[in-house]
Short mmCIF file of C-alpha atoms in Angstrom, two decimals:
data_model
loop_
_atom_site.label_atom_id
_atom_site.label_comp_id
_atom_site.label_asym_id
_atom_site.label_seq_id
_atom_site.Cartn_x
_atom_site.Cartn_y
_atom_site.Cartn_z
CA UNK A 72 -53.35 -2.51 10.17
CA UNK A 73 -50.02 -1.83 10.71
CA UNK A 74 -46.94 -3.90 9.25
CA UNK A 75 -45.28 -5.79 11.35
CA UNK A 76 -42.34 -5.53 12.91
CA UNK A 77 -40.99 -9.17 12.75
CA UNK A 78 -38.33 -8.56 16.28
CA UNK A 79 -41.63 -8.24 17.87
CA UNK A 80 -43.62 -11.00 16.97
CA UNK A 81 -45.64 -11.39 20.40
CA UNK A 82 -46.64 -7.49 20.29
CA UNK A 83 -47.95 -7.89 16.88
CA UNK A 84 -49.81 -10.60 17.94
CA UNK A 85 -51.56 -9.08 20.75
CA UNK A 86 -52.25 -5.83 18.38
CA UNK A 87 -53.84 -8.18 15.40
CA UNK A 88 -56.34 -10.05 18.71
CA UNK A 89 -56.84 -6.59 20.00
CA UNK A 90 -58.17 -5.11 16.55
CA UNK A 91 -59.97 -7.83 15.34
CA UNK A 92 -62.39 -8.01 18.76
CA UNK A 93 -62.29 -4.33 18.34
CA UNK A 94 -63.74 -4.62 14.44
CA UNK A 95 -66.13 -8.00 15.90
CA UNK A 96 -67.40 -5.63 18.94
CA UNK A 97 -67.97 -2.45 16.81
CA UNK A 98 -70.33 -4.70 14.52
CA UNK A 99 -72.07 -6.46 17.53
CA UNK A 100 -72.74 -2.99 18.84
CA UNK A 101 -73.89 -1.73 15.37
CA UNK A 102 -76.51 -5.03 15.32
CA UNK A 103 -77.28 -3.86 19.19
CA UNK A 104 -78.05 -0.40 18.12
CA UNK A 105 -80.86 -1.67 15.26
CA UNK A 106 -82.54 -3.44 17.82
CA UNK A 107 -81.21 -6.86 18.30
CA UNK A 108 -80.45 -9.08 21.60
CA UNK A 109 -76.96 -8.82 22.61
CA UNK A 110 -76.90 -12.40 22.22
CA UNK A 111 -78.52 -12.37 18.39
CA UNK A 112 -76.15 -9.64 17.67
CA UNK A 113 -73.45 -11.37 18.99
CA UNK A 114 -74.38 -14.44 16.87
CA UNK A 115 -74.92 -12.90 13.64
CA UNK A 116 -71.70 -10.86 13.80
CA UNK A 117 -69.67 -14.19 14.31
CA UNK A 118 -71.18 -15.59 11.76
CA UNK A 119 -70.20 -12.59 9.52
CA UNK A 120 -67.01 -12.41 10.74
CA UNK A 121 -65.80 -16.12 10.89
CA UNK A 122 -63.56 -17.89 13.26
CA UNK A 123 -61.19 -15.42 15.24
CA UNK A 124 -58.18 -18.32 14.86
CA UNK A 125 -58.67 -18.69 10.57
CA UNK A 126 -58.84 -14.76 10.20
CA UNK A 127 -55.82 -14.38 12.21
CA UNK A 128 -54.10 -17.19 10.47
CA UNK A 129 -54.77 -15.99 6.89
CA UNK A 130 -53.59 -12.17 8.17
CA UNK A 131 -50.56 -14.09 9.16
CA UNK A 132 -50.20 -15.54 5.55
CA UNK A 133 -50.60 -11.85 3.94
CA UNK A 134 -47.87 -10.04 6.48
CA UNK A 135 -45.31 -12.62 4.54
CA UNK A 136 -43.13 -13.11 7.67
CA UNK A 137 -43.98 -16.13 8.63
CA UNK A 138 -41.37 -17.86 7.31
CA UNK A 139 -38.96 -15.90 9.70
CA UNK A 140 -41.31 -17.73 12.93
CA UNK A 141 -41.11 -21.17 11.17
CA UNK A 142 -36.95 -20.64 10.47
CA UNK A 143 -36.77 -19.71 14.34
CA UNK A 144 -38.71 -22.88 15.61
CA UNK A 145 -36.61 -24.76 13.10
CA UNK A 146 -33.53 -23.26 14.93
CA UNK A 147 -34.40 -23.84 18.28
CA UNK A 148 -35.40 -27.27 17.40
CA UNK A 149 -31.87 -28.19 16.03
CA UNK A 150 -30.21 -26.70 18.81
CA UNK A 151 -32.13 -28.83 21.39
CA UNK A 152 -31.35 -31.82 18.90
CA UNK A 153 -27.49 -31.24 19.17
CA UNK A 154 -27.29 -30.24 22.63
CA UNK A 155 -28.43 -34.06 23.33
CA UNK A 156 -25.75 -35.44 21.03
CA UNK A 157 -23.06 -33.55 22.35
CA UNK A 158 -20.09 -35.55 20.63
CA UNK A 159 -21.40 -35.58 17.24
CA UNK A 160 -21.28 -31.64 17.06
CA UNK A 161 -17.86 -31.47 19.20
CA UNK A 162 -16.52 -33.94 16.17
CA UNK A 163 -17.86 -32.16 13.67
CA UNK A 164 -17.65 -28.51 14.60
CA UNK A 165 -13.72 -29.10 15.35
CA UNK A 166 -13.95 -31.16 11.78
CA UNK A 167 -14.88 -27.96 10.27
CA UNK A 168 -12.66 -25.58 12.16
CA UNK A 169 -9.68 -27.62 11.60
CA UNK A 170 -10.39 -27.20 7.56
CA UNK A 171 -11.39 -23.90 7.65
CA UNK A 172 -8.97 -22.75 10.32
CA UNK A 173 -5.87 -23.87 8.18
CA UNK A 174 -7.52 -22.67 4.94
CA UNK A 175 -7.80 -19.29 5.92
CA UNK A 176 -4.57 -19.09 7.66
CA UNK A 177 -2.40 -20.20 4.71
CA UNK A 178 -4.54 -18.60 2.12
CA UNK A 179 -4.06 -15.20 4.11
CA UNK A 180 -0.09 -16.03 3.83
CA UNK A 181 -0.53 -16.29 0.20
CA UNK A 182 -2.56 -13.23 -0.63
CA UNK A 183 -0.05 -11.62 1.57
CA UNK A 184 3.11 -12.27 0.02
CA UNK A 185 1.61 -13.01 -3.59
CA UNK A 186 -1.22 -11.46 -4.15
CA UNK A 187 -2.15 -8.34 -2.10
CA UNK A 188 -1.19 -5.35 -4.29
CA UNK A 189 2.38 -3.65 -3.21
CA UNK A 190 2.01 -0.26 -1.12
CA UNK A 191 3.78 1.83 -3.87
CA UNK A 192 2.85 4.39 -6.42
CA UNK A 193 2.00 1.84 -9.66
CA UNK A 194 4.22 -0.82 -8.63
CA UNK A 195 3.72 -2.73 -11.68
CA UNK A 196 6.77 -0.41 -12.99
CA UNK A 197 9.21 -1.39 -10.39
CA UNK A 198 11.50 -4.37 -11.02
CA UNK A 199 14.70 -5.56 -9.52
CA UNK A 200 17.40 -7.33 -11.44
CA UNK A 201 19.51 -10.36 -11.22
CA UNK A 202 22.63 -10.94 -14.15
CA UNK A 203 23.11 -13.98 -15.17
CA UNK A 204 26.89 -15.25 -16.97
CA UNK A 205 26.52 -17.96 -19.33
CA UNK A 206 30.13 -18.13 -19.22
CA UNK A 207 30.17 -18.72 -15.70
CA UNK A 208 27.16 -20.82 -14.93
CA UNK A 209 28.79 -21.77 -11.49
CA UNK A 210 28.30 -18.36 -10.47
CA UNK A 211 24.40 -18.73 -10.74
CA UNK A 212 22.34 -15.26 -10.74
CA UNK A 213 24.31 -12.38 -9.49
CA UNK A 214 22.82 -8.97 -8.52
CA UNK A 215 24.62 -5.99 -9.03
CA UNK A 216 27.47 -3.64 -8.57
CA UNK A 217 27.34 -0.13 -7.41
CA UNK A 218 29.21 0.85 -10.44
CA UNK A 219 25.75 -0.51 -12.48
CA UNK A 220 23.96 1.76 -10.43
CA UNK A 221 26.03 4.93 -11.26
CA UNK A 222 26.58 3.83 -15.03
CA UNK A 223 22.51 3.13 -15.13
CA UNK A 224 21.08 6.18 -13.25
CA UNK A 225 23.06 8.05 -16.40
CA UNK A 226 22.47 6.13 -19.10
CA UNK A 227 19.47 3.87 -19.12
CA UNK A 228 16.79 5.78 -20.66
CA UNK A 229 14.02 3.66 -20.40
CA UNK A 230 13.69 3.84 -17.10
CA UNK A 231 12.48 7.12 -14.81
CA UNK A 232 14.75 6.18 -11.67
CA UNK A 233 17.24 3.80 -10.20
CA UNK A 234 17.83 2.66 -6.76
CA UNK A 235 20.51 0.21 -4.71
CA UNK A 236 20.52 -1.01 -1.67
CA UNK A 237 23.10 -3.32 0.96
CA UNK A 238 22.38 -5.45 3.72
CA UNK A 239 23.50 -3.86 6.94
CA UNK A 240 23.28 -4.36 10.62
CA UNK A 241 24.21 -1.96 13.69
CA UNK A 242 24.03 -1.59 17.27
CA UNK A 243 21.67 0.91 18.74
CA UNK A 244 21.96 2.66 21.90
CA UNK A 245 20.85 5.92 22.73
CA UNK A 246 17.54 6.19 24.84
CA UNK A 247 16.84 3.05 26.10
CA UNK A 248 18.97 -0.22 25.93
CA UNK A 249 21.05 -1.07 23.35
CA UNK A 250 20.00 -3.33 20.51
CA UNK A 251 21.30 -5.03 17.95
CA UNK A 252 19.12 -3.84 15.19
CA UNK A 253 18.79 -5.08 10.85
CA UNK A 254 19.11 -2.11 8.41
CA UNK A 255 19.81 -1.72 5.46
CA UNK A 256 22.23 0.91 3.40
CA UNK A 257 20.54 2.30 0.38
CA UNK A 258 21.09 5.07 -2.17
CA UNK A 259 19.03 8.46 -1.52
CA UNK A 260 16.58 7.89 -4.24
CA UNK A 261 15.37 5.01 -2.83
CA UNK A 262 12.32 6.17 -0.96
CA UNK A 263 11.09 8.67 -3.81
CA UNK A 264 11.88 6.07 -6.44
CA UNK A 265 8.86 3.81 -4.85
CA UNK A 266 7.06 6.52 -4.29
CA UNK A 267 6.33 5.95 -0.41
CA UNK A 268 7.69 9.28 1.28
CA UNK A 269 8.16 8.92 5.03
CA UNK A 270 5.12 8.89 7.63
CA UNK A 271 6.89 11.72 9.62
CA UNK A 272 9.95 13.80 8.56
CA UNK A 273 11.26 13.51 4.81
CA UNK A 274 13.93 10.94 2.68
CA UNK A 275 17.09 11.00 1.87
CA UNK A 276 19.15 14.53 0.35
CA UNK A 277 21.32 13.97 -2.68
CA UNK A 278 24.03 15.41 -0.87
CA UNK A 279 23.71 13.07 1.82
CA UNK A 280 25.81 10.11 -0.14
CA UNK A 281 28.60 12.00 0.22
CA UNK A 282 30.99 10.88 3.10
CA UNK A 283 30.50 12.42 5.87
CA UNK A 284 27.57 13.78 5.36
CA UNK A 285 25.34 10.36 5.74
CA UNK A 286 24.79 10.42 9.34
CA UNK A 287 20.97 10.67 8.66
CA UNK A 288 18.74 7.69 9.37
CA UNK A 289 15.14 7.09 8.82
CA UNK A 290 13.74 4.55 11.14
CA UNK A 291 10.84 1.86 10.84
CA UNK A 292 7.57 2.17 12.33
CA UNK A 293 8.21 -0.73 14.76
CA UNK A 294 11.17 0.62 16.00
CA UNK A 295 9.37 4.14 16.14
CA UNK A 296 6.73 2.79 18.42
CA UNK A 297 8.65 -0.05 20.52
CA UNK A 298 11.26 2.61 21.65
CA UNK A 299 10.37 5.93 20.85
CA UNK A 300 6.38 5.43 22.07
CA UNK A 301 5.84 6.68 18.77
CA UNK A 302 6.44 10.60 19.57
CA UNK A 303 6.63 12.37 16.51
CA UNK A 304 9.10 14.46 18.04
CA UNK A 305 11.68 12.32 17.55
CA UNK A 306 12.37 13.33 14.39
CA UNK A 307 15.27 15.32 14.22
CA UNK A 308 16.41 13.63 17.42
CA UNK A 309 20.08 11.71 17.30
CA UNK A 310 20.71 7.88 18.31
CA UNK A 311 23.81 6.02 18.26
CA UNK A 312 24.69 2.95 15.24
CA UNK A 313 28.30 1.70 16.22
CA UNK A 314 29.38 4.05 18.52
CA UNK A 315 28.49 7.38 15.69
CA UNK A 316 25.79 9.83 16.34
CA UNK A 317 23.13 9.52 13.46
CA UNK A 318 20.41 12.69 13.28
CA UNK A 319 16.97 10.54 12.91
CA UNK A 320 15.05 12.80 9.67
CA UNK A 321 12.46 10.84 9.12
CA UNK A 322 10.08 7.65 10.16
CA UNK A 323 8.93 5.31 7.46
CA UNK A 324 5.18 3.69 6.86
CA UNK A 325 3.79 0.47 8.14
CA UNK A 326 3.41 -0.59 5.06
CA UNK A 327 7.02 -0.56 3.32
CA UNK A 328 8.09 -4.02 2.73
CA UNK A 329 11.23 -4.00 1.22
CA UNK A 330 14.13 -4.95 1.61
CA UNK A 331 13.30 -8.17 2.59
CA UNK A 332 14.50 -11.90 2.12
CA UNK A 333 16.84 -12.97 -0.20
CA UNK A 334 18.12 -12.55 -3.78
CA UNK A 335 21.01 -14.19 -4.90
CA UNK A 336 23.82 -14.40 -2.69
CA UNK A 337 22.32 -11.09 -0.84
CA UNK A 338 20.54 -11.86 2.71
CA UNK A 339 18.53 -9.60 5.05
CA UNK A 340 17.71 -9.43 8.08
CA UNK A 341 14.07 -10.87 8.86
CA UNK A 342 13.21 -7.02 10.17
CA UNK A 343 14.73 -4.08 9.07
CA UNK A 344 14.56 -1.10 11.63
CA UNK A 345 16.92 1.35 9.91
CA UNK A 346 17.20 2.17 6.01
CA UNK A 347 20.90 4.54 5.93
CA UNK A 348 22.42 6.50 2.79
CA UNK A 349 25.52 4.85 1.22
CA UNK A 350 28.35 7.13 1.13
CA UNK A 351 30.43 5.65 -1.49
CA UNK A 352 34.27 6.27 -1.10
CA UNK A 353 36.88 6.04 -3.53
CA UNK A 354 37.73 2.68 -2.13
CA UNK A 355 34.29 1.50 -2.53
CA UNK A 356 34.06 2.46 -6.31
CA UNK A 357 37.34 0.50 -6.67
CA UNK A 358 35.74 -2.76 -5.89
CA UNK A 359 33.56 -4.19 -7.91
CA UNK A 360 31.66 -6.59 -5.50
CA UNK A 361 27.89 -8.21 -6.66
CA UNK A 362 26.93 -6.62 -2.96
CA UNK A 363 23.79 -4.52 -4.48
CA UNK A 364 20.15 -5.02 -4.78
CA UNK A 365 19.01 -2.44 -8.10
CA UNK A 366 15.55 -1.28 -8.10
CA UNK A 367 14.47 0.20 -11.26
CA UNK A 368 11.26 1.50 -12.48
CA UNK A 369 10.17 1.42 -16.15
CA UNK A 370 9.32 4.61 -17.89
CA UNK A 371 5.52 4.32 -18.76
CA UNK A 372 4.35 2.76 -22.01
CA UNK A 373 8.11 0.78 -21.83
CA UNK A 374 7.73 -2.91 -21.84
CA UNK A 375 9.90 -4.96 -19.13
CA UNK A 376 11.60 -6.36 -22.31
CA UNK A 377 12.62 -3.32 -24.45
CA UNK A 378 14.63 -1.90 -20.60
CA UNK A 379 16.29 -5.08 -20.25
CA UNK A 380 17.78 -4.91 -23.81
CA UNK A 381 19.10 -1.54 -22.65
CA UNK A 382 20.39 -3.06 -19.49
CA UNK A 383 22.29 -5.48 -21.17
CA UNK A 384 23.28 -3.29 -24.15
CA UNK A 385 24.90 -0.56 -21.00
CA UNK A 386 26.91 -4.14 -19.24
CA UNK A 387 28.72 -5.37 -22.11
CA UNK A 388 29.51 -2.42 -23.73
CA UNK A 389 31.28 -1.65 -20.01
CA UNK A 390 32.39 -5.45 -20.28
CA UNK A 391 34.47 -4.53 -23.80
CA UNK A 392 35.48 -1.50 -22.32
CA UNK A 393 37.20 -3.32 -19.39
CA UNK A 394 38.71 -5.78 -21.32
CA UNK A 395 36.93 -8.89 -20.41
CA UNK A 396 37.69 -12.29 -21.55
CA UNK A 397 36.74 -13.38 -25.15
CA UNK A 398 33.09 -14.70 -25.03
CA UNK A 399 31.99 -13.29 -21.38
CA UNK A 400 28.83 -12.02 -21.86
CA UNK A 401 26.39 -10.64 -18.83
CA UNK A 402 22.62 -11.47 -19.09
CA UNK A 403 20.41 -9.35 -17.07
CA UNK A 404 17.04 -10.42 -16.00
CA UNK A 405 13.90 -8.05 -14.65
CA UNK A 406 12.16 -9.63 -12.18
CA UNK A 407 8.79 -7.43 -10.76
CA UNK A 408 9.69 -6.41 -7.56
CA UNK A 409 7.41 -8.53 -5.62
CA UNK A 410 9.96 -11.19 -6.34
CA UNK A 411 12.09 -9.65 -3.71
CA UNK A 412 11.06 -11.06 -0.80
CA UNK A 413 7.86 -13.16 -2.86
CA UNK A 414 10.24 -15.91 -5.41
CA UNK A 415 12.09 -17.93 -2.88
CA UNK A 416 8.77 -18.68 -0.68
CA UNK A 417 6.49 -18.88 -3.54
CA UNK A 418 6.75 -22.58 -4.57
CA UNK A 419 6.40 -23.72 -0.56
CA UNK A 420 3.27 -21.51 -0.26
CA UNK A 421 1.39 -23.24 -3.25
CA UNK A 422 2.02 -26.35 -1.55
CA UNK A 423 1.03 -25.25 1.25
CA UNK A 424 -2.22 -23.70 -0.07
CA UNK A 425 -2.87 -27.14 -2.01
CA UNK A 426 -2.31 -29.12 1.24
CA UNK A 427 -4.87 -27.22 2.80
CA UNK A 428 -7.20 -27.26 0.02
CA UNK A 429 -6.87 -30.87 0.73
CA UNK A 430 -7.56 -30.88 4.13
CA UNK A 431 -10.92 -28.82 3.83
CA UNK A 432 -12.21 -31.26 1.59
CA UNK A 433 -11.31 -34.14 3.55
CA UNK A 434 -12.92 -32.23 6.87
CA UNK A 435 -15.79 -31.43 4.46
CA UNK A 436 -16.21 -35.78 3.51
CA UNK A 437 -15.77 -36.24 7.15
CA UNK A 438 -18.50 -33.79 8.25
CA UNK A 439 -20.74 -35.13 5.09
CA UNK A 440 -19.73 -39.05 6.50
CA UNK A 441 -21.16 -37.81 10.02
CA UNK A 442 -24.66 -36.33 8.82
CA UNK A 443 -25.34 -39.73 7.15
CA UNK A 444 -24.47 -41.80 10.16
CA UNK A 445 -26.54 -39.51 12.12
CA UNK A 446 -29.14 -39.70 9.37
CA UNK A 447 -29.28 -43.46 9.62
CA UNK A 448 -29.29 -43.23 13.36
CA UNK A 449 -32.30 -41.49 13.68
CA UNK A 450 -34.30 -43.27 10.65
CA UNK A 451 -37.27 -44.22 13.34
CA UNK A 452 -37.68 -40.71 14.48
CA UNK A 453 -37.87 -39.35 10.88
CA UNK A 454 -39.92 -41.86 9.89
CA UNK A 455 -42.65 -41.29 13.57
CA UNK A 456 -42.22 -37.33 11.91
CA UNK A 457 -43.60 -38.43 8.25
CA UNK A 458 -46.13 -40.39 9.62
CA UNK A 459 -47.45 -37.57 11.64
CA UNK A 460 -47.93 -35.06 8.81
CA UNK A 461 -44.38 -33.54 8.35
CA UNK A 462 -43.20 -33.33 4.66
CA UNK A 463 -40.13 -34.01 2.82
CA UNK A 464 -39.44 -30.95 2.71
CA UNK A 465 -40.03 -29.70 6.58
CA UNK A 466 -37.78 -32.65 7.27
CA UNK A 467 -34.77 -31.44 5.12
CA UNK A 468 -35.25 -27.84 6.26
CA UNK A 469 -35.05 -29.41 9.87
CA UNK A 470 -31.70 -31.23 9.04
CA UNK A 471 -30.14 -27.82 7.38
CA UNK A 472 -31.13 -26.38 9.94
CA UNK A 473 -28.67 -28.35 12.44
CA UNK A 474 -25.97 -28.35 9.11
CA UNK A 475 -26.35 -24.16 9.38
CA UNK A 476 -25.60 -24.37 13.54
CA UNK A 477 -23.05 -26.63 13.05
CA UNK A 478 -21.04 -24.39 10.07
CA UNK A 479 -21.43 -21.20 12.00
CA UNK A 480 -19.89 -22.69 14.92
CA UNK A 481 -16.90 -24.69 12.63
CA UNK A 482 -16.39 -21.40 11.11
CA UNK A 483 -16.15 -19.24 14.00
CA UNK A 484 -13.56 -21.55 15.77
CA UNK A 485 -11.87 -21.77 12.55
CA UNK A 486 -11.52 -18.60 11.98
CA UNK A 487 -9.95 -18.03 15.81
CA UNK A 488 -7.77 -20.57 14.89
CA UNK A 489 -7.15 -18.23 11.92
CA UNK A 490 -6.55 -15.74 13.13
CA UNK A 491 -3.76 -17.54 15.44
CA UNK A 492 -1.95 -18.81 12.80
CA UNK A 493 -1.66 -15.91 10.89
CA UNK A 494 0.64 -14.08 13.35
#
């Protein structure tokens, strides 16, 4: 006998009838052929053989699928039972949805922005900074100056590479219509320094933070595809930012994240379509404005620790050097670079997450609250079921049964109502 295949229960059944009269013929036959009646033949194999209906039951007990024809009677059962109470599943399928729904909207949020690894080459090395003055405590955390940048990328030997960048915004024209697009100015090591290299055309030159020469842009992927169609060709292809011709040389990943949000008195745009070399003049080396956000990233086997010592060895040794009051001290700080855009949102989001955490249990009591109503509700019917042979236990499978419709239905709309919040 062949093993069943359990999609086709009805074939198999009409294959297992079909050989067992075949074997029950064959021996009536055989009798036939030593010279019984057909009708003593017929008699004696039967009574060999046993009833058709036990045989077929017990070869039903040895194929081992027959819990798969009991969990699909169970199933249709339940689903007649809820299509006549039509506003106990509405309540509790939208119960569930609700929970789940804002569960795995806010938890996506947080794996998002705190959890989900960064898109860089081992971004546990990269950090950004923020210098603290405990003379000045009004002044709060600062970030940097461009002359920390130049002093560091010489000097600080615990770390492989330094990088700053600017808030910036321009308007775009050039094919299509113009824009007002969010940028950011940053210095030419800052796409190999996290180790994300352009999707099409290359970084930033060295040579290319020299005035004059910085009229090189790379441009986001969003801005590649909502204007250019995303034709590769574009590369190498000029736009316009403030009335100046910039030669696009390359188009940046999907994935790049930074810079984004805020840190310390530095803000962003929400969307940044255009990263830009700074071209620092004399003018700008003059000033010493807290107008930079430093990326660094830690040699390997150095501890966050042992580079910020260095850090703040390099600033007040610059400090003496430039005279500064008696007692001013600067305090730098590494913070992992997820704490970029991440720190100022993470408190809210753990709320958040713990709010909804809430809410699922609550839809969970709710849903629980409604089974036992509907429990109690239909105490006669469960009883008439008992009385007529059923067991505890087909009666429990019958109820999870309706609880297993009812979650794969809350779950599905919840996670449609997921997916909607997410974006």
């Amino acid at each position: 006998m062949h093993w069943p295949k359990f999609w086709k229960p009805r074939h198999w059944e009409r294959r297992m009838d079909a050989e067992m009269r075949f074997h029950l013929e064959t021996q009536i036959a055989e009798y036939v052929h030593q010279g019984m009646t057909p009708a003593e033949a017929e008699l004696r194999a039967r009574r060999e053989f046993g009833p058709l209906e036990l045989a077929k039951d017990e070869c039903r007990d040895e194929a081992g699928f027959q819990w798969l024809e009991h969990l699909s009677r169970d199933l249709r059962l339940a689903l007649r039972a809820l299509r006549k109470s039509p506003g106990f599943a509405a309540a509790a399928i939208l119960t569930l949805a609700l929970g789940v729904g804002a569960n795995t909207a806010i938890f996506s949020a947080v794996y998002s922005v705190l959890l989900k690894p960064l898109p860089y080459s081992h971004p546990e090395q990269l950090y950004t900074v923020e210098i603290g003055i405990p003379l000045l405590p009004q002044l709060g955390q600062l970030t940097g100056r461009i002359q920390d940048y130049r002093k560091w990328r010489q000097t600080a030997t615990r770390f492989s590479g330094v990088a700053a960048m600017t808030s910036a915004e321009w308007n775009l024209a050039g094919d299509g219509e113009p824009e007002r697009v969010g940028g950011a100015l940053v210095t030419t090591e800052f796409f190999s320094l996290l180790g994300l290299p352009p999707a099409y055309g290359r970084g930033f030159l060295r040579e290319e933070e020299q005035p004059g020469k910085d009229r090189v842009v790379v441009i986001s992927d969003a801005l590649w595809r909502r204007r250019f169609a995303a034709d590769p060709a574009v590369v190498g292809k000029t736009i316009t930012l403030d009335g100046e011709n910039h030669t696009i040389v390359g188009i940046a990943p999907p994935s790049i994240t930074i810079p984004a949000g805020n840190l310390a008195y530095i803000s962003f745009p929400p969307h940044i379509e255009v990263w830009k070399p700074q071209a620092l003049t004399n003018a700008d080396l003059q000033n010493e404005n807290w107008d930079q956000v430093l990326v660094l990233r830690l040699k390997p086997g150095i501890k966050p620790e042992m580079g910020r010592q260095q850090l703040e060895a390099i600033l007040n040794a610059d400090a003496a050097r430039h005279q500064a009051p008696p007692g001013m001290k600067f305090v730098p700080k590494l913070l992992p670079l997820r704490e970029l855009f991440a720190g100022k949102v993470r408190f809210r989001l753990m709320l958040l997450l713990g709010a909804s955490v809430l809410l699922l249990l609550m839809a969970c009591t709710n849903t629980a609250s409604l089974f036992l109503a509907r429990i109690a509700s239909r105490s006669t019917e469960l009883a008439t079921r008992m009385a007529l042979g059923a067991g505890r236990g087909r009666v429990l499978v019958q109820m999870l049964a309706e609880s297993f419709l009812l979650a794969v239905a809350g779950c599905g709309l919840g996670l449609l109502l997921a997916a909607a919040g997410v974006r």
